[in-house]
Short mmCIF file of C-alpha atoms and ligand atoms in Angstrom, two decimals:
data_model
loop_
_atom_site.label_atom_id
_atom_site.label_comp_id
_atom_site.label_asym_id
_atom_site.label_seq_id
_atom_site.Cartn_x
_atom_site.Cartn_y
_atom_site.Cartn_z
CA MET A 102 1.57 21.11 9.36
CA ASP A 103 -1.56 19.41 8.56
CA SER A 104 -2.09 21.61 4.99
CA ILE A 105 0.01 21.77 1.88
CA GLN A 106 -0.18 24.87 -0.32
CA ILE A 107 0.48 24.21 -3.90
CA HIS A 108 0.88 26.81 -6.52
CA GLY A 109 -0.42 24.87 -10.09
CA GLY A 110 0.95 25.02 -13.74
CA VAL A 111 4.46 23.85 -13.47
CA ALA A 112 6.12 21.03 -16.12
CA LEU A 113 7.71 18.67 -13.68
CA GLN A 114 11.61 18.33 -14.43
CA GLY A 115 13.87 16.63 -13.02
CA LYS A 116 15.25 13.31 -11.20
CA VAL A 117 13.68 12.15 -7.63
CA ARG A 118 14.60 9.30 -5.55
CA ILE A 119 11.47 6.54 -4.98
CA GLN A 120 10.97 5.74 -1.09
CA GLY A 121 10.62 1.71 0.24
CA SER A 122 7.28 0.64 -0.44
CA LYS A 123 5.30 0.75 2.73
CA ASN A 124 2.69 -2.39 1.93
CA ALA A 125 5.94 -4.86 1.80
CA ALA A 126 7.64 -2.98 4.90
CA LEU A 127 4.56 -3.58 6.74
CA PRO A 128 4.01 -7.69 7.09
CA ILE A 129 8.06 -8.09 7.12
CA LEU A 130 8.43 -6.07 9.90
CA ALA A 131 5.34 -8.44 12.01
CA GLY A 132 7.22 -11.15 10.17
CA THR A 133 10.52 -10.32 12.41
CA LEU A 134 8.26 -11.88 15.03
CA LEU A 135 8.80 -15.41 13.89
CA THR A 136 12.24 -15.71 14.87
CA LYS A 137 13.97 -15.03 17.95
CA GLU A 138 16.82 -13.85 16.08
CA THR A 139 17.92 -9.60 15.04
CA SER A 140 16.43 -9.09 11.50
CA TYR A 141 17.73 -6.44 9.96
CA ILE A 142 15.47 -4.85 7.66
CA ARG A 143 16.85 -1.76 5.29
CA ASN A 144 15.23 0.68 3.34
CA CYS A 145 11.72 1.63 5.24
CA PRO A 146 10.12 4.66 4.48
CA LYS A 147 9.90 7.09 7.69
CA ILE A 148 6.00 6.89 7.38
CA ALA A 149 3.56 6.97 10.31
CA ASP A 150 2.16 3.63 9.56
CA VAL A 151 6.09 2.39 10.21
CA TYR A 152 6.45 4.43 12.91
CA GLY A 153 2.63 2.83 13.85
CA MET A 154 4.14 -0.71 13.43
CA ILE A 155 7.34 -0.40 15.24
CA ASN A 156 5.18 0.90 18.51
CA LEU A 157 3.36 -2.09 18.18
CA LEU A 158 6.40 -4.42 17.96
CA LYS A 159 8.21 -2.31 21.01
CA SER A 160 4.39 -2.83 23.23
CA LEU A 161 5.15 -6.42 22.66
CA GLY A 162 8.69 -6.83 24.15
CA CYS A 163 10.67 -6.16 20.63
CA HIS A 164 13.89 -4.33 21.03
CA VAL A 165 13.42 -2.12 17.81
CA SER A 166 16.40 0.42 16.94
CA TRP A 167 16.07 2.44 13.74
CA GLU A 168 18.94 2.48 12.12
CA GLU A 169 21.13 4.45 9.30
CA SER A 170 19.85 2.23 6.57
CA GLY A 171 17.78 0.26 8.15
CA ILE A 172 15.17 -0.95 11.05
CA ARG A 173 16.47 -3.46 13.54
CA VAL A 174 14.63 -6.03 15.30
CA ASN A 175 14.70 -8.64 17.96
CA ALA A 176 11.92 -10.59 19.25
CA LYS A 177 13.21 -12.76 21.28
CA ASP A 178 11.55 -11.51 24.82
CA ILE A 179 7.87 -11.48 23.85
CA CYS A 180 5.88 -13.30 25.78
CA ARG A 181 2.18 -11.94 25.16
CA GLY A 182 0.12 -11.42 22.11
CA GLU A 183 -1.98 -8.26 23.11
CA MET A 184 -2.17 -5.45 21.37
CA GLN A 185 -4.44 -2.07 21.30
CA GLY A 186 -4.83 1.64 20.64
CA GLU A 187 -4.83 3.86 17.99
CA ALA A 188 -1.41 1.74 16.09
CA ILE A 189 -3.80 -1.07 16.20
CA THR A 190 -7.19 0.77 15.18
CA GLY A 191 -5.69 3.17 12.73
CA MET A 192 -4.08 1.58 10.47
CA ARG A 193 -5.04 -1.49 8.31
CA SER A 194 -1.75 -3.52 8.45
CA SER A 195 -1.74 -3.99 12.15
CA LEU A 196 -3.69 -6.85 11.16
CA CYS A 197 -0.28 -9.31 9.48
CA LEU A 198 0.53 -9.32 13.39
CA LEU A 199 -2.34 -11.54 14.02
CA GLY A 200 -0.79 -14.15 11.92
CA ALA A 201 2.83 -13.68 12.96
CA LEU A 202 1.65 -13.62 16.66
CA LEU A 203 -0.21 -17.06 16.60
CA GLY A 204 2.78 -18.26 14.71
CA ARG A 205 4.64 -17.11 17.74
CA CYS A 206 2.63 -17.33 20.83
CA GLY A 207 -0.70 -19.31 19.77
CA GLU A 208 -2.99 -16.36 21.94
CA VAL A 209 -3.61 -13.09 20.68
CA VAL A 210 -5.69 -10.52 21.96
CA MET A 211 -6.56 -7.04 20.14
CA GLU A 212 -8.77 -4.27 19.19
CA TYR A 213 -10.26 -4.51 15.37
CA PRO A 214 -7.93 -3.12 13.02
CA GLY A 215 -8.19 0.76 10.96
CA GLY A 216 -7.43 2.24 8.60
CA CYS A 217 -7.71 4.16 5.27
CA VAL A 218 -12.02 4.81 4.91
CA ILE A 219 -12.43 3.31 0.87
CA GLY A 220 -14.57 0.49 1.93
CA GLU A 221 -16.46 -1.62 4.21
CA ARG A 222 -13.10 -3.60 4.10
CA PRO A 223 -13.96 -6.78 6.25
CA ILE A 224 -11.47 -9.97 7.65
CA ASP A 225 -13.91 -12.81 6.84
CA LEU A 226 -11.23 -14.17 4.65
CA HIS A 227 -8.26 -13.18 7.54
CA LEU A 228 -11.03 -15.42 10.34
CA SER A 229 -11.88 -17.98 8.25
CA ALA A 230 -8.33 -19.51 6.76
CA LEU A 231 -6.90 -19.30 10.35
CA SER A 232 -9.78 -20.95 11.49
CA LYS A 233 -9.16 -23.64 9.28
CA MET A 234 -5.44 -23.94 10.26
CA GLY A 235 -6.82 -24.40 13.79
CA VAL A 236 -7.10 -20.71 15.36
CA VAL A 237 -10.22 -20.33 17.44
CA PHE A 238 -11.54 -17.10 17.58
CA THR A 239 -13.62 -14.67 20.26
CA GLU A 240 -14.95 -11.45 20.96
CA GLU A 241 -14.78 -9.73 24.13
CA GLN A 242 -15.72 -6.47 24.60
CA GLY A 243 -15.94 -5.56 21.02
CA ARG A 244 -11.74 -7.25 20.79
CA ILE A 245 -10.96 -10.17 19.12
CA ARG A 246 -9.36 -13.19 21.05
CA ALA A 247 -7.56 -16.07 18.93
CA ASN A 248 -6.22 -19.03 20.14
CA ALA A 249 -4.13 -21.86 19.06
CA ARG A 250 -2.93 -24.44 20.97
CA LYS A 251 -1.82 -26.12 17.86
CA LEU A 252 -1.01 -24.05 14.78
CA CYS A 253 -1.94 -26.65 11.68
CA GLY A 254 -0.92 -26.71 7.90
CA ALA A 255 -4.49 -26.60 5.87
CA HIS A 256 -6.01 -26.11 2.53
CA ILE A 257 -7.23 -22.71 1.81
CA LYS A 258 -9.29 -21.29 -0.91
CA LEU A 259 -9.70 -17.68 -1.14
CA SER A 260 -12.76 -16.29 -2.83
CA VAL A 261 -11.10 -12.57 -3.29
CA ALA A 262 -7.71 -12.92 -3.83
CA SER A 263 -6.84 -10.10 -0.52
CA VAL A 264 -3.27 -9.16 -0.33
CA GLY A 265 -4.00 -9.05 3.57
CA ALA A 266 -5.17 -12.42 4.27
CA THR A 267 -2.55 -13.96 2.36
CA GLU A 268 0.29 -12.08 3.83
CA ASN A 269 -1.68 -13.11 7.15
CA ILE A 270 -1.40 -16.95 6.28
CA LEU A 271 2.17 -17.16 5.05
CA LEU A 272 2.75 -15.76 8.39
CA ALA A 273 0.88 -18.35 10.36
CA ALA A 274 1.62 -21.28 8.13
CA VAL A 275 5.74 -21.06 8.02
CA MET A 276 4.90 -21.48 11.49
CA ALA A 277 2.21 -24.26 11.57
CA GLN A 278 2.94 -28.09 11.70
CA GLY A 279 2.61 -29.48 8.57
CA GLU A 280 1.59 -28.47 5.28
CA THR A 281 -0.23 -25.13 3.67
CA LEU A 282 -1.80 -24.64 0.29
CA ILE A 283 -3.39 -21.05 -0.45
CA GLU A 284 -5.47 -21.59 -4.21
CA GLY A 285 -5.95 -18.65 -4.94
CA ALA A 286 -3.19 -16.26 -3.44
CA ALA A 287 -2.62 -12.73 -4.04
CA ARG A 288 0.04 -12.16 -6.87
CA GLU A 289 0.89 -8.27 -5.42
CA PRO A 290 4.87 -7.42 -5.31
CA GLU A 291 4.62 -7.30 -2.30
CA VAL A 292 3.13 -10.55 -1.18
CA VAL A 293 6.52 -11.19 -2.98
CA ALA A 294 8.63 -9.99 -1.19
CA LEU A 295 7.07 -10.82 2.13
CA CYS A 296 7.51 -14.86 0.82
CA TYR A 297 11.39 -13.73 0.08
CA PHE A 298 12.21 -12.05 3.27
CA LEU A 299 10.29 -15.10 4.71
CA ARG A 300 12.35 -17.60 2.67
CA CYS A 301 15.50 -15.51 3.54
CA CYS A 302 14.35 -16.44 7.24
CA GLY A 303 14.57 -19.82 6.75
CA ALA A 304 10.99 -20.62 5.61
CA VAL A 305 10.22 -22.87 2.85
CA ILE A 306 7.71 -21.35 0.79
CA GLU A 307 7.05 -22.95 -3.29
CA GLY A 308 4.87 -21.00 -6.16
CA ILE A 309 6.30 -17.71 -5.06
CA GLY A 310 4.84 -14.89 -7.46
CA SER A 311 1.75 -17.29 -8.02
CA SER A 312 -1.64 -17.54 -7.00
CA ARG A 313 -0.84 -21.20 -5.51
CA LEU A 314 2.10 -21.28 -2.40
CA HIS A 315 2.73 -24.09 -0.94
CA ILE A 316 4.61 -24.07 2.88
CA THR A 317 5.99 -26.33 4.71
CA GLY A 318 6.15 -24.94 8.32
CA ASN A 319 7.36 -25.72 11.29
CA ARG A 320 10.85 -24.61 10.64
CA LEU A 321 13.13 -23.02 12.81
CA LEU A 322 13.68 -19.34 11.19
CA HIS A 323 16.45 -16.80 11.79
CA GLY A 324 17.30 -13.09 11.34
CA ALA A 325 17.67 -12.12 7.97
CA ASP A 326 19.45 -9.08 6.15
CA PHE A 327 16.14 -7.87 3.85
CA MET A 328 15.94 -4.88 1.26
CA VAL A 329 12.32 -3.93 1.00
CA PRO A 330 11.88 -2.64 -3.08
CA SER A 331 10.41 0.33 -4.07
CA ASP A 332 6.84 1.59 -3.92
CA ARG A 333 5.30 1.07 -7.02
CA ILE A 334 2.81 3.32 -5.66
CA VAL A 335 4.82 6.02 -4.67
CA ALA A 336 6.48 5.56 -8.31
CA GLY A 337 3.44 5.20 -10.28
CA THR A 338 2.50 8.78 -8.28
CA TYR A 339 5.23 10.73 -9.63
CA LEU A 340 4.88 9.23 -12.99
CA PHE A 341 1.19 10.43 -13.34
CA ALA A 342 2.61 13.63 -11.58
CA ALA A 343 4.93 13.93 -14.64
CA VAL A 344 2.05 13.32 -16.98
CA ALA A 345 -0.52 15.66 -15.28
CA THR A 346 2.07 18.96 -16.19
CA GLY A 347 3.52 17.38 -19.46
CA GLY A 348 6.97 17.26 -17.53
CA ASN A 349 9.93 15.10 -18.34
CA VAL A 350 11.74 13.26 -14.97
CA LEU A 351 13.82 11.15 -13.86
CA LEU A 352 12.04 8.00 -11.16
CA GLU A 353 15.09 6.35 -9.76
CA ALA A 354 14.72 3.03 -8.30
CA ALA A 355 11.36 2.65 -10.11
CA PRO A 356 10.35 -0.78 -9.41
CA TYR A 357 9.25 -0.38 -13.08
CA THR A 358 9.02 -4.52 -13.83
CA GLN A 359 6.31 -4.36 -11.28
CA MET A 360 4.60 -0.97 -13.00
CA GLU A 361 3.61 -2.77 -16.31
CA ALA A 362 -0.09 -1.86 -16.32
CA VAL A 363 0.84 1.83 -14.98
CA LEU A 364 3.18 2.07 -17.70
CA ASN A 365 0.37 0.60 -20.54
CA VAL A 366 -2.22 3.49 -19.01
CA ALA A 367 0.71 6.30 -18.99
CA GLU A 368 2.19 5.13 -22.59
CA LYS A 369 -1.78 5.50 -23.98
CA MET A 370 -2.27 9.10 -22.26
CA GLY A 371 1.22 10.32 -24.83
CA ALA A 372 3.87 9.62 -22.18
CA GLN A 373 7.05 7.94 -23.04
CA CYS A 374 8.79 5.22 -20.66
CA ILE A 375 11.34 4.12 -20.54
CA ALA A 376 13.53 1.79 -18.78
CA ALA A 377 17.16 2.40 -17.70
CA SER A 378 19.52 0.84 -14.98
CA GLU A 379 18.85 3.84 -12.68
CA GLY A 380 14.97 3.88 -13.01
CA LEU A 381 12.21 5.00 -15.40
CA TYR A 382 12.49 8.20 -17.02
CA VAL A 383 9.16 9.53 -18.14
CA GLN A 384 8.61 12.49 -20.54
CA ALA A 385 5.36 13.48 -21.11
CA GLY A 386 3.33 15.03 -24.29
CA GLU A 387 1.60 18.62 -23.51
CA ARG A 388 -1.87 17.45 -22.57
CA PRO A 389 -2.85 14.03 -21.68
CA MET A 390 -4.91 12.30 -23.91
CA ALA A 391 -7.45 10.28 -22.75
CA VAL A 392 -7.72 6.35 -22.18
CA SER A 393 -10.72 4.92 -23.08
CA GLN A 394 -11.18 3.05 -20.14
CA LEU A 395 -9.33 2.15 -17.07
CA ARG A 396 -10.33 -0.84 -14.92
CA THR A 397 -8.78 -2.01 -11.47
CA ALA A 398 -8.10 -5.52 -10.44
CA PRO A 399 -5.95 -7.63 -8.77
CA TYR A 400 -1.91 -7.42 -9.95
CA PRO A 401 -0.97 -7.71 -12.35
CA GLY A 402 -4.05 -5.62 -13.17
CA PHE A 403 -3.92 -1.56 -12.67
CA PRO A 404 -4.00 -1.09 -9.25
CA THR A 405 -6.74 0.62 -6.94
CA ASP A 406 -3.98 2.53 -4.97
CA LEU A 407 -3.83 4.63 -8.44
CA GLN A 408 -6.38 5.25 -9.99
CA SER A 409 -7.65 8.28 -7.97
CA MET A 410 -4.38 9.98 -9.47
CA ALA A 411 -4.92 8.72 -13.30
CA LEU A 412 -8.85 9.79 -12.53
CA ALA A 413 -6.71 13.13 -11.63
CA VAL A 414 -5.03 13.55 -14.70
CA LEU A 415 -7.75 12.34 -17.12
CA THR A 416 -9.84 15.47 -15.85
CA THR A 417 -7.56 17.49 -17.75
CA SER A 418 -7.08 14.83 -20.59
CA GLU A 419 -8.15 15.38 -24.94
CA GLY A 420 -11.55 12.87 -24.93
CA GLN A 421 -13.54 11.15 -22.15
CA CYS A 422 -12.78 8.30 -20.40
CA ARG A 423 -14.65 5.65 -18.56
CA ILE A 424 -13.15 4.53 -14.93
CA GLU A 425 -14.42 1.08 -12.93
CA GLU A 426 -12.60 0.70 -9.43
CA THR A 427 -13.31 -3.30 -9.08
CA ILE A 428 -11.35 -3.48 -5.43
CA PHE A 429 -12.83 -0.66 -3.42
CA GLU A 430 -16.07 0.91 -2.77
CA ASN A 431 -15.27 4.49 -1.57
CA ARG A 432 -12.25 5.08 -4.05
CA PHE A 433 -14.29 8.15 -5.59
CA ARG A 434 -14.80 10.63 -2.88
CA VAL A 435 -12.04 12.27 -4.53
CA VAL A 436 -14.77 12.91 -7.50
CA GLU A 437 -16.50 16.23 -5.33
CA PRO A 438 -12.89 18.30 -5.16
CA LEU A 439 -12.49 17.64 -8.34
CA ARG A 440 -15.47 19.17 -9.57
CA GLU A 441 -15.53 21.70 -7.48
CA MET A 442 -11.68 22.79 -9.41
CA GLY A 443 -13.46 22.27 -12.49
CA ALA A 444 -13.44 18.76 -12.85
CA ASP A 445 -16.59 17.20 -15.61
CA ILE A 446 -16.73 13.85 -13.79
CA GLN A 447 -20.20 11.68 -13.53
CA VAL A 448 -20.90 9.49 -11.41
CA CYS A 449 -22.94 5.92 -12.76
CA ASP A 450 -23.08 4.67 -9.42
CA ALA A 451 -19.87 3.27 -6.45
CA HIS A 452 -17.42 1.91 -9.19
CA ARG A 453 -18.54 3.68 -12.18
CA VAL A 454 -17.87 7.06 -13.12
CA ILE A 455 -17.56 8.93 -16.75
CA VAL A 456 -14.22 11.75 -16.64
CA LYS A 457 -15.07 14.76 -19.41
CA GLY A 458 -12.00 15.67 -20.32
CA VAL A 459 -11.62 19.85 -19.69
CA GLU A 460 -9.09 22.14 -20.78
CA LYS A 461 -8.10 23.68 -17.58
CA LEU A 462 -8.19 22.74 -13.54
CA HIS A 463 -8.26 25.57 -11.42
CA GLY A 464 -7.19 26.17 -7.56
CA ALA A 465 -9.13 25.51 -4.92
CA ALA A 466 -9.55 24.72 -0.97
CA MET A 467 -9.72 20.77 -0.33
CA GLU A 468 -9.75 18.55 2.34
CA ALA A 469 -7.55 15.15 1.94
CA LYS A 470 -10.03 12.21 3.35
CA GLU A 471 -7.69 9.65 2.30
CA LEU A 472 -3.87 8.09 1.55
CA ARG A 473 -4.11 7.75 -2.28
CA GLY A 474 -7.33 10.18 -2.73
CA GLY A 475 -5.36 13.11 -0.90
CA ALA A 476 -2.62 12.45 -3.14
CA ALA A 477 -5.18 12.79 -6.27
CA LEU A 478 -5.47 16.26 -4.78
CA VAL A 479 -1.86 16.86 -4.42
CA LEU A 480 -1.44 15.75 -8.55
CA ALA A 481 -4.66 17.63 -9.39
CA GLY A 482 -3.04 21.06 -7.47
CA LEU A 483 0.01 20.56 -9.48
CA MET A 484 -2.40 20.71 -13.19
CA ALA A 485 -4.36 23.94 -11.73
CA GLU A 486 -4.26 27.42 -12.55
CA GLY A 487 -3.52 29.32 -9.32
CA GLU A 488 -3.30 28.06 -5.84
CA SER A 489 -4.91 25.07 -4.08
CA ILE A 490 -5.14 24.18 -0.17
CA ILE A 491 -5.41 20.89 0.99
CA THR A 492 -6.46 19.99 4.37
CA ASP A 493 -6.42 17.28 6.47
CA CYS A 494 -2.94 15.88 5.20
CA LYS A 495 -2.12 13.58 7.87
CA TYR A 496 -3.46 10.68 5.46
CA ILE A 497 -1.21 11.43 3.02
CA TYR A 498 1.72 11.39 5.03
CA ARG A 499 0.77 8.46 5.63
CA GLY A 500 1.87 6.77 2.18
CA TYR A 501 4.85 9.59 1.39
CA GLU A 502 7.72 9.78 2.78
CA ASN A 503 8.26 13.66 1.61
CA ILE A 504 5.97 14.76 -0.74
CA CYS A 505 6.01 17.94 -0.48
CA LYS A 506 9.94 17.77 -0.51
CA ASP A 507 10.15 14.95 -3.41
CA LEU A 508 7.69 17.35 -5.83
CA ARG A 509 9.80 20.55 -5.55
CA GLU A 510 12.69 18.21 -6.68
CA LEU A 511 10.98 18.02 -9.79
CA GLY A 512 10.74 21.95 -10.02
CA ALA A 513 6.72 21.99 -8.06
CA ARG A 514 6.03 24.81 -6.27
CA ILE A 515 4.39 23.78 -3.04
CA VAL A 516 4.98 23.29 0.35
CA SER A 517 3.58 22.17 3.97
CA VAL A 518 1.88 25.14 5.70
C1 UD1 B 778 -3.72 -3.83 0.42
C2 UD1 B 778 -2.72 -2.81 0.45
C3 UD1 B 778 -4.17 -1.51 0.15
C4 UD1 B 778 -4.64 -2.00 -1.81
C5 UD1 B 778 -5.06 -3.13 -1.23
C6 UD1 B 778 -5.62 -3.60 -2.37
C7 UD1 B 778 -1.91 -3.25 2.40
C8 UD1 B 778 -1.47 -2.62 3.38
N1 UD1 B 778 -2.57 -2.71 1.22
O1 UD1 B 778 -4.95 -3.58 1.36
O2 UD1 B 778 -3.27 -0.14 -0.58
O3 UD1 B 778 -5.24 -1.31 -1.94
O4 UD1 B 778 -4.20 -4.60 -0.71
O5 UD1 B 778 -4.38 -4.49 -3.55
O6 UD1 B 778 -0.79 -3.71 2.01
N2 UD1 B 778 -11.82 -8.56 1.44
C9 UD1 B 778 -12.70 -9.29 2.10
N3 UD1 B 778 -12.42 -9.95 3.13
C10 UD1 B 778 -11.34 -10.33 3.67
C11 UD1 B 778 -10.17 -9.03 3.20
C12 UD1 B 778 -10.59 -8.86 2.02
O7 UD1 B 778 -13.77 -9.40 1.56
O8 UD1 B 778 -11.26 -10.23 4.73
C13 UD1 B 778 -11.58 -7.94 0.24
C14 UD1 B 778 -11.85 -6.48 0.42
O9 UD1 B 778 -13.35 -5.36 0.84
C15 UD1 B 778 -11.54 -5.84 -0.45
C16 UD1 B 778 -10.35 -6.63 -1.47
O10 UD1 B 778 -10.79 -8.01 -0.39
O11 UD1 B 778 -12.61 -5.50 -2.25
C17 UD1 B 778 -9.01 -6.64 -2.18
O12 UD1 B 778 -8.81 -6.49 -0.73
P1 UD1 B 778 -7.49 -6.74 0.29
O13 UD1 B 778 -6.36 -7.33 -0.86
O14 UD1 B 778 -7.29 -7.86 1.44
O15 UD1 B 778 -7.12 -5.30 0.44
P2 UD1 B 778 -6.31 -5.25 1.76
O16 UD1 B 778 -5.22 -6.09 2.28
O17 UD1 B 778 -6.52 -4.25 3.19
#
């Protein structure tokens, strides 16, 4: 079931429920390591990265079970911080186990984390911040060894508001001795969710949601029962799928308060978005209108993870759009397959493209090269005339619990084959 087959041209209609957030669930699951008590994490999406995180937790000695509505984790028996294998090298967010394990065990040996190939994705900010907190890093046969005889609070100024680095520092700081101040912290909703989870466990964190986080460390944390928020990127993907096809949908449980920049773009494209207690109603125009400029930015700006989907929609818009990707290089790998479908896209450099809307795309055979770019190709397939086949969809399934079933519920002719 590694491929997706789509017969395009259906305007999406109906309702679909939005899954729990991948990027919130992963660091929260890492956070369950910080206490000897049991935590219950609800609304985790059933996706490969979450299964990978569960395997890592188990390999560290945690007792983990997936029950009806959540994952139960007990980390009372963990004694060593050694991690290796595919779950580390294939998943960027395995990196947040570094901060959590340093907090819990004081020593970690791990392989370099992997993840989607969407740029260089260095880890220098993680390492320099943790070094400031007393961690000594050495490299050993291509692996990282981290030692913290005494983890201390520190004043950390992040030069880039890195989501992963902010999460790693938080996870270490709640266990460190003394106070930690993070300036230039990422403000993404997933960082906020981690802060609230840690607070539920008894951590003291002030400034939640701002770029200045203050943590009072060295508390004895306890277990928590916590609900992962809905996935704003999945909601945004289906929102753009509706816009792309001239659809009329209800995205149940969509976290619209976290989606302001996305809703602004969708509205400029001609969609009407109405927030209600049950979710987000989207009524799209027949053909999307172009937005003149689209620029990705850290939250609350337009998310880099939805840039490829917006690009796909714009290929058939009325007009021209200049897209600037400010977070990652390599986010334009979808340009080539979209061109094969008839799109008119000019690549200016690694960070900028100009999209000129064409009347229609036609179906094609394509390969998903990464998670969000792969989802963008699904959108292009929904818009195109005729049949599209997307191969190597394992990347897409890393972030979407059931993209084919969800879109079928909205009337799309899409199957995994
Ligand atoms: C997280 C998300 C990813 C999202 C990204 C930006 C997870 C699992 N992934 O990735 O989906 O696209 O935030 O919203 O939550 N950087 C450095 N040095 C570092 C770390 C980062 O230079 O040590 C740079 C990166 O190259 C990038 C920028 O900082 O240009 C932002 O990256 P970051 O926020 O760290 O992304 P991730 O946490 O990897």
